[in-house]
XYZ file of C-alpha atoms in Angstrom:
520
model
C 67.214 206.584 145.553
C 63.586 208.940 145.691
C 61.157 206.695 143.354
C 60.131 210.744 142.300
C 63.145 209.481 139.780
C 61.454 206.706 137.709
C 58.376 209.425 136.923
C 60.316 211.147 134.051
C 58.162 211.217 130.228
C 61.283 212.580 127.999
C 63.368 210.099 126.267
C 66.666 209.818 127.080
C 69.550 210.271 124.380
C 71.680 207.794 124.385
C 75.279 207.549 123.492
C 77.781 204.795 123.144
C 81.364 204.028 123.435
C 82.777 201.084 121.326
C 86.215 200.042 120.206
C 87.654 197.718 117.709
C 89.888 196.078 119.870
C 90.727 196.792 124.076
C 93.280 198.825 126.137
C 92.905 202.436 123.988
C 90.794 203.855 127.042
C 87.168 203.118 125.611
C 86.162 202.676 129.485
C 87.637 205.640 130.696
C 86.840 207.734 128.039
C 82.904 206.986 128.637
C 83.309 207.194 132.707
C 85.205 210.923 132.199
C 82.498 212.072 129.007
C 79.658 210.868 131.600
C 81.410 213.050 134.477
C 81.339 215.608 132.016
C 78.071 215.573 130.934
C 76.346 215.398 134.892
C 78.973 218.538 136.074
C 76.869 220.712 133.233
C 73.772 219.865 134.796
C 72.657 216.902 133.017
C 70.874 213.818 134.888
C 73.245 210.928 133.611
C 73.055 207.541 134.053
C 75.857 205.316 132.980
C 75.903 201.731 132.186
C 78.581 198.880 131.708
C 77.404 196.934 128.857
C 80.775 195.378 128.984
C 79.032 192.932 131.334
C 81.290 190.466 132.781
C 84.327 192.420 131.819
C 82.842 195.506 133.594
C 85.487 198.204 134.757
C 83.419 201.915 134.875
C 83.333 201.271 138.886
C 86.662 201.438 139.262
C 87.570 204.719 137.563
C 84.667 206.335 139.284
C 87.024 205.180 142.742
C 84.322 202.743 143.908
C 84.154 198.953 144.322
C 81.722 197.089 142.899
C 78.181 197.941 144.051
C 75.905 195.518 145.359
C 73.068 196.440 142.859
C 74.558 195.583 139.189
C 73.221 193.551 136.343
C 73.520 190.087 138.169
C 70.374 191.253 140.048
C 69.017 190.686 136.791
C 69.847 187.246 136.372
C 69.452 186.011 139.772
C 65.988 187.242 140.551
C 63.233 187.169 137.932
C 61.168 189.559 137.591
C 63.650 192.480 138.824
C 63.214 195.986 137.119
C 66.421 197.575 135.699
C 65.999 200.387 138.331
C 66.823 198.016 140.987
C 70.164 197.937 139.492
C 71.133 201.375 140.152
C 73.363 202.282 142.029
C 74.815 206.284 143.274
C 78.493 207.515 142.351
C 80.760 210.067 143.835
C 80.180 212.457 141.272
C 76.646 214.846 141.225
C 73.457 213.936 138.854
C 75.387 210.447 137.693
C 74.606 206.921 138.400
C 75.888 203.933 137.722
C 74.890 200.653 136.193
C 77.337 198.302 136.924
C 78.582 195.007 135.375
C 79.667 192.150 137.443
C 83.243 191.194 136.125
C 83.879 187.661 135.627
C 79.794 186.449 135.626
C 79.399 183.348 133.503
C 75.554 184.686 133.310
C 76.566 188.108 131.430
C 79.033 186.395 129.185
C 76.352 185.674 126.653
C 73.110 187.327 128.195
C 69.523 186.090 126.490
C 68.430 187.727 123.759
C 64.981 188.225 125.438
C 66.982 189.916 128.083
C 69.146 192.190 125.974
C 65.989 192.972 124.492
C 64.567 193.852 127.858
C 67.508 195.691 129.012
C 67.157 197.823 125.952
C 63.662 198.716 126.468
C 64.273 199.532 129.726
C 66.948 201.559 129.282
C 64.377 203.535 127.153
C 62.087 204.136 129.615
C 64.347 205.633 132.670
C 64.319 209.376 132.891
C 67.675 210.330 132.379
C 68.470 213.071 129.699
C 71.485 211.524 128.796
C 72.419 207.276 129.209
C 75.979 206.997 128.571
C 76.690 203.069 127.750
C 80.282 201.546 127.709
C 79.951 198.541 124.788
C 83.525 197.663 125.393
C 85.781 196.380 123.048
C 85.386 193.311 119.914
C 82.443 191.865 117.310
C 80.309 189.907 119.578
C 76.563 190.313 118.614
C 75.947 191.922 122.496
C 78.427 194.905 121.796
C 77.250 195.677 118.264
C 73.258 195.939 119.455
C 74.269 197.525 122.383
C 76.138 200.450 120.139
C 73.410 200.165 117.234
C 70.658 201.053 119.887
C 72.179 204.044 120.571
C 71.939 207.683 119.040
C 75.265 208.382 118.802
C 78.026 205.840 118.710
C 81.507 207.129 119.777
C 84.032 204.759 118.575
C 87.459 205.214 119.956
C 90.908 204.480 118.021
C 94.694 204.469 118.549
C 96.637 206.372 115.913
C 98.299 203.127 114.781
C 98.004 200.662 112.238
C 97.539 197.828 114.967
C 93.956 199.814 115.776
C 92.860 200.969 112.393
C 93.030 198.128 110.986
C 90.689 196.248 113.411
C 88.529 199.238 113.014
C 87.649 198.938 109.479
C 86.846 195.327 110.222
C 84.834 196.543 112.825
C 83.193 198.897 110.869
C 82.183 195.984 108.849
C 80.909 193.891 111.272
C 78.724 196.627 112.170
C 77.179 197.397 109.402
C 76.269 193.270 108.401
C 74.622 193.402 111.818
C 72.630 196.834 110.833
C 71.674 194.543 107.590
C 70.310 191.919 109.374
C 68.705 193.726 112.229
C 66.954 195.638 109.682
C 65.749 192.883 107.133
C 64.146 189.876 108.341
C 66.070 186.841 109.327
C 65.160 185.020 106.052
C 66.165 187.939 103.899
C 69.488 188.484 105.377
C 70.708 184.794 105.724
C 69.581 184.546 101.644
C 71.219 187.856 100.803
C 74.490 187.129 103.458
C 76.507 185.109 100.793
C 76.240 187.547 97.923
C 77.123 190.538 99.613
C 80.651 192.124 98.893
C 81.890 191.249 102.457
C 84.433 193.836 102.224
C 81.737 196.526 101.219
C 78.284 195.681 102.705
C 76.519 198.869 101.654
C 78.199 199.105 98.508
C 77.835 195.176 97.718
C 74.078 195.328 98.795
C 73.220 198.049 95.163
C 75.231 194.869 93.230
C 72.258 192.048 94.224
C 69.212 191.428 91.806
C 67.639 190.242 95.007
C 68.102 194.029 96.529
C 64.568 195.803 96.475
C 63.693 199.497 96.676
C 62.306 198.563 100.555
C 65.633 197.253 101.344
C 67.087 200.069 100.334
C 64.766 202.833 102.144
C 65.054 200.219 105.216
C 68.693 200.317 105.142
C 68.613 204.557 104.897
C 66.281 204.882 107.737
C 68.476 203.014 109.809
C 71.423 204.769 109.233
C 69.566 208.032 109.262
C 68.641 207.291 112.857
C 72.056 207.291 113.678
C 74.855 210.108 114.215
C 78.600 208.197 114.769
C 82.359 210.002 114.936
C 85.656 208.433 115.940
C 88.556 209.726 118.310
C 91.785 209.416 118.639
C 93.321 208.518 121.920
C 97.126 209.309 122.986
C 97.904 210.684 119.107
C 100.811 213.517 118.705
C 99.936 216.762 116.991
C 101.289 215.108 113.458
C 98.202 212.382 114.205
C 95.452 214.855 113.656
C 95.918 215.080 110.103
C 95.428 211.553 109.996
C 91.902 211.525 111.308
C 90.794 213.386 108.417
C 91.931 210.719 105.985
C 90.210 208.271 107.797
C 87.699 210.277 107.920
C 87.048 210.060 103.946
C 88.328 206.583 103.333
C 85.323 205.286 105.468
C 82.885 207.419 102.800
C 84.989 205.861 100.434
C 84.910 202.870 101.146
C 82.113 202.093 103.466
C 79.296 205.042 102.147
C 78.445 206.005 105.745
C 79.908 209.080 107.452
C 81.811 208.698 110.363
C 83.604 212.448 111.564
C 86.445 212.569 113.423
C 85.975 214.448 116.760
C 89.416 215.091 117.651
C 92.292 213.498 120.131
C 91.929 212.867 123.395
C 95.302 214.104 125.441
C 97.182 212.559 127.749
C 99.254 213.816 130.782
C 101.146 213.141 134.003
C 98.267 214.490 136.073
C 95.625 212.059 134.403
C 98.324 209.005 134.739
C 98.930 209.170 138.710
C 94.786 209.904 139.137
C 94.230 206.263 137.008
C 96.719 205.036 139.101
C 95.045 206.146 142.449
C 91.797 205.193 140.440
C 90.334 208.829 140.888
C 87.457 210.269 138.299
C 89.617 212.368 136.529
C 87.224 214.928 135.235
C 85.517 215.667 139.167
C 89.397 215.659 140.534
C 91.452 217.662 138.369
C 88.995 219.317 135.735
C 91.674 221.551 134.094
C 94.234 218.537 133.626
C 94.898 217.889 129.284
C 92.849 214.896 129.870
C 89.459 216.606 131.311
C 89.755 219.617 128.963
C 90.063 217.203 125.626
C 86.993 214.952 127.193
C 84.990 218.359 127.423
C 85.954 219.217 124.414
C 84.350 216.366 123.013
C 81.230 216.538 125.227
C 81.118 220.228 123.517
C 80.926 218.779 120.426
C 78.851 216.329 120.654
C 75.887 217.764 122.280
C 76.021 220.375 119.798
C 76.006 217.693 116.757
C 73.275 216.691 118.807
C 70.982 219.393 118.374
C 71.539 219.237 114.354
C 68.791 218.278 112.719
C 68.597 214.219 111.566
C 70.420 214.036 107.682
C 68.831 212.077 105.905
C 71.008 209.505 104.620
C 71.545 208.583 101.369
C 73.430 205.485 100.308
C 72.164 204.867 96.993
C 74.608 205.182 93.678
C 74.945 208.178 92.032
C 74.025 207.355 88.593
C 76.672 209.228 86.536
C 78.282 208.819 83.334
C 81.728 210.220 85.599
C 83.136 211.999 88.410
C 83.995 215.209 88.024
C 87.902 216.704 88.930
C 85.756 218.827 91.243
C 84.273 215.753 92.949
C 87.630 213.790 93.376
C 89.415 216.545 94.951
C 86.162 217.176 97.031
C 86.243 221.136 96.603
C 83.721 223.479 94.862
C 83.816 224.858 91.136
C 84.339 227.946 92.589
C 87.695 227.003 94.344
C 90.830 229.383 94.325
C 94.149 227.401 92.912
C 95.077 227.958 96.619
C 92.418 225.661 97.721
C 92.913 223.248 94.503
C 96.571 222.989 96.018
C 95.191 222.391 99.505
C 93.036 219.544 98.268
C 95.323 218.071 96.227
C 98.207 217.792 98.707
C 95.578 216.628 101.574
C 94.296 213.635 99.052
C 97.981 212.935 98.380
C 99.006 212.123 101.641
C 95.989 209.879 102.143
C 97.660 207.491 99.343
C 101.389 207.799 99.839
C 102.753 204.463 100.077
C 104.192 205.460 103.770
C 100.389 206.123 105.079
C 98.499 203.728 106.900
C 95.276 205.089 105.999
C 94.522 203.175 103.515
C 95.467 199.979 105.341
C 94.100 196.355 104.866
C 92.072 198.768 102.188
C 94.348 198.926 98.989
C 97.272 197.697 98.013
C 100.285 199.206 96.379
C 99.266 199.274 93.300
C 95.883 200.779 93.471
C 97.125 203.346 95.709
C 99.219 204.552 93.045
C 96.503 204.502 90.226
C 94.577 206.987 92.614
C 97.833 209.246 93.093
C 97.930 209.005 89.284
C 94.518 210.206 88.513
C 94.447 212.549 91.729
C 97.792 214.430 89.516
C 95.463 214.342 86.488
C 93.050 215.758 87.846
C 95.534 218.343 89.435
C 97.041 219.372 86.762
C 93.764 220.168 84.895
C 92.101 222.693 87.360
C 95.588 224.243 88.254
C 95.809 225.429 84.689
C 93.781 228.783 84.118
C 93.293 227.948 80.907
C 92.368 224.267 81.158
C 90.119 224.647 83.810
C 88.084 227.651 81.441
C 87.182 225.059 78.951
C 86.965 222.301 81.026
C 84.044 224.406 83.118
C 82.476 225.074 79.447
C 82.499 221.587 78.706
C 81.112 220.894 82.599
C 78.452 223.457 82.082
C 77.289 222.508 78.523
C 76.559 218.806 79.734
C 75.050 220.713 82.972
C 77.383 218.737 85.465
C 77.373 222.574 87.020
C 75.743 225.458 86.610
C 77.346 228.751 85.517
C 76.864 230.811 88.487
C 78.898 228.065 90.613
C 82.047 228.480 88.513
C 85.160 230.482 89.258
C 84.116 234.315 88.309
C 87.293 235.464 87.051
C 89.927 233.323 85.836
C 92.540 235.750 84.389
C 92.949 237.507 87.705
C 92.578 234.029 89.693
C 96.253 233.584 90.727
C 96.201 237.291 92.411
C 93.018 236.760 94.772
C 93.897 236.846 98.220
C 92.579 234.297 100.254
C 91.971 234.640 104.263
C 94.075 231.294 105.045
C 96.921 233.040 103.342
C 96.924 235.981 105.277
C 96.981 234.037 108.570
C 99.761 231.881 107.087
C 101.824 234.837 105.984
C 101.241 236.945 108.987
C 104.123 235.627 110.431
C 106.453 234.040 107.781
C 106.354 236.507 105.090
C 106.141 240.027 105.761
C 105.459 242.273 103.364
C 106.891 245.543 102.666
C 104.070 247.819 103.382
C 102.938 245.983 106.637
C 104.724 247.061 109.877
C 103.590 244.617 112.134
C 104.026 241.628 110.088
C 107.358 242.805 110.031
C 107.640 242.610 113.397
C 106.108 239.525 113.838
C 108.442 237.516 111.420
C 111.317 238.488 113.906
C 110.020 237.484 116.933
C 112.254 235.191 118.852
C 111.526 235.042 122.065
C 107.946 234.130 123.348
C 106.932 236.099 126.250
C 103.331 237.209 127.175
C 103.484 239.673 124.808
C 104.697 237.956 121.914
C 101.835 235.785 121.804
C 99.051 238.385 121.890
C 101.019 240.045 118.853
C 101.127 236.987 117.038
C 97.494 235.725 117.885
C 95.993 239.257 116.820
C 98.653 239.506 113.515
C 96.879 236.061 112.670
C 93.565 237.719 113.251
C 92.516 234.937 115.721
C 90.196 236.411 119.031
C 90.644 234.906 122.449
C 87.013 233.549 122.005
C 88.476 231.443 118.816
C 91.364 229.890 120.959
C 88.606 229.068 124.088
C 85.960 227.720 121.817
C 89.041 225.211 120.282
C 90.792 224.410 123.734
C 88.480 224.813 126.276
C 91.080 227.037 128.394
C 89.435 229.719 130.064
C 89.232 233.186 129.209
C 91.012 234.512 132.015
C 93.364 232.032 131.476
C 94.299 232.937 127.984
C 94.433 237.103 128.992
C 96.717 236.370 131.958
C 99.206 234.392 130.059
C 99.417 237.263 127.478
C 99.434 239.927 130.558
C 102.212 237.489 132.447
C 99.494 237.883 135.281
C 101.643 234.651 136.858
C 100.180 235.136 140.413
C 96.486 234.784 138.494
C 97.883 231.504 136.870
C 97.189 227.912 137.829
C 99.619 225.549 138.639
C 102.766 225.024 136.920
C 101.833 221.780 135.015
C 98.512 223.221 133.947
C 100.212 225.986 132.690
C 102.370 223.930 130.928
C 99.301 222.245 128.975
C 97.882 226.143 128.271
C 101.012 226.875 126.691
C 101.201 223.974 124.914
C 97.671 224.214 122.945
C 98.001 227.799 122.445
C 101.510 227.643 120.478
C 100.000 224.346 118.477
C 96.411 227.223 117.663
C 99.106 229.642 116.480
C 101.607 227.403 114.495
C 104.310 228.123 116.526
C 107.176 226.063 118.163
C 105.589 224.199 121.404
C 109.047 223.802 123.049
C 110.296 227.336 121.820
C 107.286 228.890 123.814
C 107.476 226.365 126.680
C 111.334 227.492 126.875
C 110.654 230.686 126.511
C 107.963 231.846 128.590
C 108.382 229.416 131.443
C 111.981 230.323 132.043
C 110.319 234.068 133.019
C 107.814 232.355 135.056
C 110.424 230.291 137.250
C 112.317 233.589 137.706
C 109.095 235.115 139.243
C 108.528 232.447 141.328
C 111.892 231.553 142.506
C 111.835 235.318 143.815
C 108.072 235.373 145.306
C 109.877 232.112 147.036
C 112.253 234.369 148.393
């Protein structure tokens, strides 16, 4: 490797990969987002902090290198950029770990401390670091030194459950990473275990420094979750996670979607191939790019400042517990109220190892309180008043009409309507409501009834363009493969709220037909 490579100035960003417990495709996940990241251009260098259990080698389709961290614990004085080591795949290297190494079980603290300042000083625009799975004090600096920490999750209580612990575990090692020793082991006993941030306001000991301390940590730090082999009914699910962890734990944590699974990304694990350089337009690459998407662009946000100190309130506003504005239309009130339901049925696992049965159904009770008061025209009028008059809001940010409120069309209705109820004066809608057959044609009608461009569906799929116009054309010779078309299909009909299997039916049944007779 040219040493014109260790002369960089810029920082590199660094992002982790951490899970609560193993085998939900943390690994993989990091290897395929780093393969992502280097085919756009980037300089990426990726590193198994899993150490001794290390694994990214192997779904790059390489053995182990020769240069890996044991170099660093067999030779003193050896630089961290005698460790790297060339992949397969353009503008990424590799780190490796050295599986089964009694010296990387539990590595020094002066040289996880070196490693991390190293790291620092390599000029790579991106450092992509797989912390593997578990609580050890290794994984959690490793993810806390990062600037964005990816966790990922299965869509089950068996993972969700470890992941609030997690979660947890975290954030008592951002306490004492960010105090002094002495502070934290005197404060360590006192803190609500089950809330740290929330536990840390209830302490006399707790000073206005500890506070800022705490904030500037946080603030330093961008996280988000994904889910990994979840179903289409799963999604909703990571947005009540989403606001149980602000609930519960005062830190945001976004979900950034589901990674998806398919045949084509199972036989290339098998044959230990890099997915995303082999088959780029598999379910599996698309989702991962998808996520790279989103997370560069979260990147270039500016910092939040973070904020974890108490509101201090005499209450909570209906407005606040259904989390929508004062200017909300009953349609949205509805929305809300349904959404925050589901998070505390007794059948949802959102809430799990969080609340038991009987506080779950205190919050239903006050979230139908709170309901029933804002759905009410009249209600909500003098409740606002009363709101204003104690200036919990001001009056410009109320509802500007509320005789006339239930007749406002909203844009969410429209799209919803477009092809469910048509209305009398509306032709096309008409038209779409009978559709029953999904051909090319079908689904251009339905996306434009719904209003939705082919830019929308790209910018939420990551299917090309051309893609997206030839499978409304039935351009089948323009197509890719039949499996990949089978994904397309899929995504699109799950954009437009239709019938996955009805359109998969439907429109490949006219594809076969055309290729059975270009066969002939």
């Amino acid at each position: 490797m040219a040493e014109t490579l260790f002369q960089g100035e810029e920082k590199p960003y660094f992002i982790s990969f951490s899970s609560p417990k193993g085998g939900v495709g943390t690994t993989l996940l990091s290897v395929n987002f780093a393969i992502q990241l280097a085919k756009k251009g980037n300089n990426v260098l990726l590193v198994d902090l899993a150490l001794n259990k290390a694994s990214t080698h192997l779904f790059l389709g390489m053995n182990l290198p020769e240069k890996n961290f044991s170099i660093l614990t067999s030779s003193k004085g050896t630089e961290l950029k005698n460790c790297i080591s060339s992949t397969p795949v353009s503008n990424l290297s590799l780190i490796a770990g050295m599986p089964e190494s009694l010296d990387l079980a539990n590595i020094p603290y002066l040289l996880k401390q070196k490693i991390l300042t190293d790291l620092k000083n390599l000029p790579y625009e991106y450092i992509i670091m797989d912390c593997g799975s578990g609580t050890s004090n290794d994984s959690l600096d490793f993810t806390l030194s990062s600037d964005f920490i990816v966790f990922t999750v299965s869509p089950n209580p068996l993972t969700i459950e470890p992941f609030y612990r997690y979660l947890r575990a975290l954030l008592h090692r951002l306490l004492m990473l960010s105090f002094n020793k002495k502070k934290y082991q005197a404060l360590k006993n006192k803190i609500d275990p089950f809330s740290p941030l929330k536990g840390l306001f209830e302490l006399e000991e707790t000073t206005e420094s500890d506070i800022n301390d705490i904030e500037k940590a946080l603030s330093e730090k961008k996280m988000g979750f994904v889910f990994t082999k979840a179903t289409e009914k799963d999604l909703r699910l990571g947005s009540q996670i989403e606001s149980i962890i602000k609930k519960f734990f005062k830190i945001e944590v976004p979900f950034l979607g589901n990674i998806d699974w398919d045949s084509i990304a199972e036989q290339a694990l098998l044959s230990l191939e890099p997915i995303s350089k082999n088959y780029p337009i598999c379910q599996y690459s698309l989702s991962v790019e998808k996520i790279v998407n989103k997370i560069t662009k979260m990147q270039e946000e500016p910092i939040k400042q973070v904020e974890i100190r108490p509101k201090k309130k005499d209450f909570i506003t209906a407005y606040e517990i259904l989390e929508i504005s004062p200017n909300a239309h009953p349609k949205e009130i509805q929305a809300a109220y349904q959404k925050k339901l589901e998070i505390y049925s007794d059948n949802s696992f959102a809430t799990i190892g969080l609340m038991t049965k009987e506080e779950k159904e205190k919050e239903r009770d006050s979230l139908e309180q709170n309901y029933k008061l804002l759905i009410n025209s009249q209600s909500r009028q003098k409740y606002d008043e009363e709101l204003i008059s104690k200036n919990f809001i001001k009056e410009e940010e109320r509802i500007s009409d509320y005789k006339d409120i239930q007749e406002q069309p909203r844009i969410f209705q429209e799209i919803q309507e477009a092809i469910s109820e048509p209305e009398n004066n509306g032709e096309e809608k008409s038209e779409i409501s009978e559709i029953t057959y999904y051909d090319g044609a079908s689904l251009r009608k339905i996306r434009q009834a719904m209003k939705i461009s082919v830019e929308e569906i790209v910018s939420e799929t990551n299917i090309r363009s051309w893609y997206i116009q030839s499978i409304e054309e039935e351009r089948y010779d323009a197509l890719p493969a039949r499996i990949y078309l089978k994904g397309f299909l899929k995504q699109i009909a799950m954009y437009l709220k239709i019938s996955p299997e009805k359109v998969l039916r439907d429109y490949l049944e006219r594809y076969d037909s055309w290729a059975s007779k270009k066969g002939d």
